[in-house]
Coordinates of C-alpha atoms and ligand atoms in Angstrom, one line a residue:
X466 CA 0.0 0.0 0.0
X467 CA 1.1 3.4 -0.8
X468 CA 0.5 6.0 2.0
X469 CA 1.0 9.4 1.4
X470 CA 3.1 10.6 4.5
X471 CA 0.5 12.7 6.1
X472 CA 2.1 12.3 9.9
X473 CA 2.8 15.5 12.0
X474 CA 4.5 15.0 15.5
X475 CA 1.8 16.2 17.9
X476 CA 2.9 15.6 21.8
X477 CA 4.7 13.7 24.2
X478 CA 3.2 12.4 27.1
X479 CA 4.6 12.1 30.6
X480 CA 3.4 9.7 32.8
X481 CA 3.2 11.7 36.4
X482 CA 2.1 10.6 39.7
X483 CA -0.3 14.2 40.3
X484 CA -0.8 16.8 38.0
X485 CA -0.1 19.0 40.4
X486 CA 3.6 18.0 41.1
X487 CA 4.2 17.6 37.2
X488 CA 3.5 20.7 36.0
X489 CA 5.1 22.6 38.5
X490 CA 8.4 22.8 36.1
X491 CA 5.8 23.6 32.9
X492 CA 4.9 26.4 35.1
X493 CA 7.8 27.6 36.4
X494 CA 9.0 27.7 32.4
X495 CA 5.9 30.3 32.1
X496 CA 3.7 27.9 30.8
X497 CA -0.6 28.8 31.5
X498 CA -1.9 26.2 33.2
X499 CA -3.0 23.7 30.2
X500 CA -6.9 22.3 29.2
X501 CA -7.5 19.3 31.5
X502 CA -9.7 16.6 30.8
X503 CA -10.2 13.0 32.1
X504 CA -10.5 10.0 28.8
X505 CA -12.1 7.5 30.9
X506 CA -10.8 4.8 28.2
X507 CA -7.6 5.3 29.2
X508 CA -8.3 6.0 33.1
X509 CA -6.1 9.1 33.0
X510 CA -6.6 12.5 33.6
X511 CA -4.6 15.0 31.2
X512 CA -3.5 18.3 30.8
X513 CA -2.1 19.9 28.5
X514 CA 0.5 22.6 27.4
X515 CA 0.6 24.4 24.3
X516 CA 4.1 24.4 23.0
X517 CA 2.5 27.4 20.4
X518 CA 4.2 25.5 17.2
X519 CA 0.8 22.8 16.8
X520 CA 3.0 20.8 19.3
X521 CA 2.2 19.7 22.5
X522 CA 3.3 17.8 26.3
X523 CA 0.9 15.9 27.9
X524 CA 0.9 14.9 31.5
X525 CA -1.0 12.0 32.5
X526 CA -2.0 10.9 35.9
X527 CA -4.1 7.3 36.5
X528 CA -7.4 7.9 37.8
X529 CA -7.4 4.0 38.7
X530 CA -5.1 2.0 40.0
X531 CA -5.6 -0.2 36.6
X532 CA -5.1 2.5 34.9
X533 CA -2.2 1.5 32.1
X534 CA -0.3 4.8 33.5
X535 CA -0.7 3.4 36.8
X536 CA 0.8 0.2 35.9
X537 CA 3.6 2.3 34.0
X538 CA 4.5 4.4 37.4
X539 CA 4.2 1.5 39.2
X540 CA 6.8 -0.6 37.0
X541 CA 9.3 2.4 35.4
X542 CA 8.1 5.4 37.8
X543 CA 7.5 8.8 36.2
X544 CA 9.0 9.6 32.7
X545 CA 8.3 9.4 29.0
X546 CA 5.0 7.4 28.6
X547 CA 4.3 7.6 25.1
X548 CA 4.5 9.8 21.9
X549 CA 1.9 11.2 19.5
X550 CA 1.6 11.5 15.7
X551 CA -1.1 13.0 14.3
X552 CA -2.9 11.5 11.3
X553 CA -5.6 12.5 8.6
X554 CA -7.0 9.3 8.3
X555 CA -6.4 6.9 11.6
X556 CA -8.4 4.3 9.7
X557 CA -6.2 4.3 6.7
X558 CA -3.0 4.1 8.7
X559 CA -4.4 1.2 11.1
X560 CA -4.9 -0.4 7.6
X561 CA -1.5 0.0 6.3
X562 CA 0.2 -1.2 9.9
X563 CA -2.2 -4.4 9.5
X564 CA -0.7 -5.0 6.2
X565 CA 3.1 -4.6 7.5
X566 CA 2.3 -6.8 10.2
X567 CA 2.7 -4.5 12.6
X568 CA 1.5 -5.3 16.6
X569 CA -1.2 -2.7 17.0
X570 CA -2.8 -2.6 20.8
X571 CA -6.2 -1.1 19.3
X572 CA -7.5 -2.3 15.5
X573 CA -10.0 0.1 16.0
X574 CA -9.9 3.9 17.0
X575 CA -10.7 4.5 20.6
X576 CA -12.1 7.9 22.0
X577 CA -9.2 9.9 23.4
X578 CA -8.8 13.6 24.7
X579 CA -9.6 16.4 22.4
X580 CA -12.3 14.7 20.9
X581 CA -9.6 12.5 19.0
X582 CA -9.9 9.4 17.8
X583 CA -6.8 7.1 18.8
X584 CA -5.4 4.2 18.7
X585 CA -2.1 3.4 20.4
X586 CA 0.8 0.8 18.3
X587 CA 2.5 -1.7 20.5
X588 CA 6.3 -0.5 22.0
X589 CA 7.3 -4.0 21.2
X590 CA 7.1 -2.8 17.3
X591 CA 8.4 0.7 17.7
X592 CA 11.7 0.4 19.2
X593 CA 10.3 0.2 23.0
X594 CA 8.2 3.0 22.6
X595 CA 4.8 3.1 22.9
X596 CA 3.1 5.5 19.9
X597 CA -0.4 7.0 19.8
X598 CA -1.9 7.7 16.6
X599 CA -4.4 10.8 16.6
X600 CA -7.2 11.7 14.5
X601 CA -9.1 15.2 15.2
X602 CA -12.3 14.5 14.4
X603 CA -12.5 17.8 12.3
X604 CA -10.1 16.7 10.1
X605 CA -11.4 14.4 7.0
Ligands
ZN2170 ZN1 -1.3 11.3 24.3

């Protein structure tokens, strides 16, 4: 399949254990407090800061203790917990990862924040780390 490259980087997100404690750096770098939101897929609340350039960090903090953000403090601690790329077409590019073979952890988009549709590859196919795909739900 030929896909047109239509990836953009859109955030990193850091797993934290309160929102409170992680952004205080964000802040301190003059940062405005960032758009919060809980994605009760995920069991994580997020907030985010506007990097100004379409770019983005998230910090996440488990609302559950089986939350997958728990279970990622709880294993590595606080740090890196995933990137983001946004797409046009999430469908499309779940169709062309299914065709490479490659381990995907949702076949089909989930609701993340923003109003995005998501779906998250597996680390064990990209180099240890785990990447989210986004869709904005604007975008055709
Ligand atoms: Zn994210």
């Amino acid at each position: 399949m030929n896909l047109p490259i239509d990836y953009e980087f859109d955030h990193v997100g850091i797993a934290v254990k309160s929102l409170g404690e992680g952004e205080k750096v964000y802040l301190a770098m003059g940062f405005k407090a960032g758009h919060t939101e809980e994605v009760p897929s995920e069991k994580v609340r997020v907030r985010m800061f506007e990097l100004g350039n379409n770019a983005r960090i998230e910090l996440l903090e488990a609302t559950s203790p089986e939350s997958p953000v728990a279970r990622f403090l709880e294993k590595r601690g606080p740090g890196i917990h995933h990137i983001c790329l946004r797409v046009k077409d999430i469908r499309k590019s779940l169709l062309g990862l299914k065709a490479a073979n490659i381990r995907v952890i949702n076949e089909e988009p989930i609701q993340g924040a923003g109003g995005c549709e998501v779906a998250f590859i597996h680390p064990s196919a990209a180099g240890g780390v785990l990447v989210e795909l986004s869709q904005k739900r604007s975008s055709k």
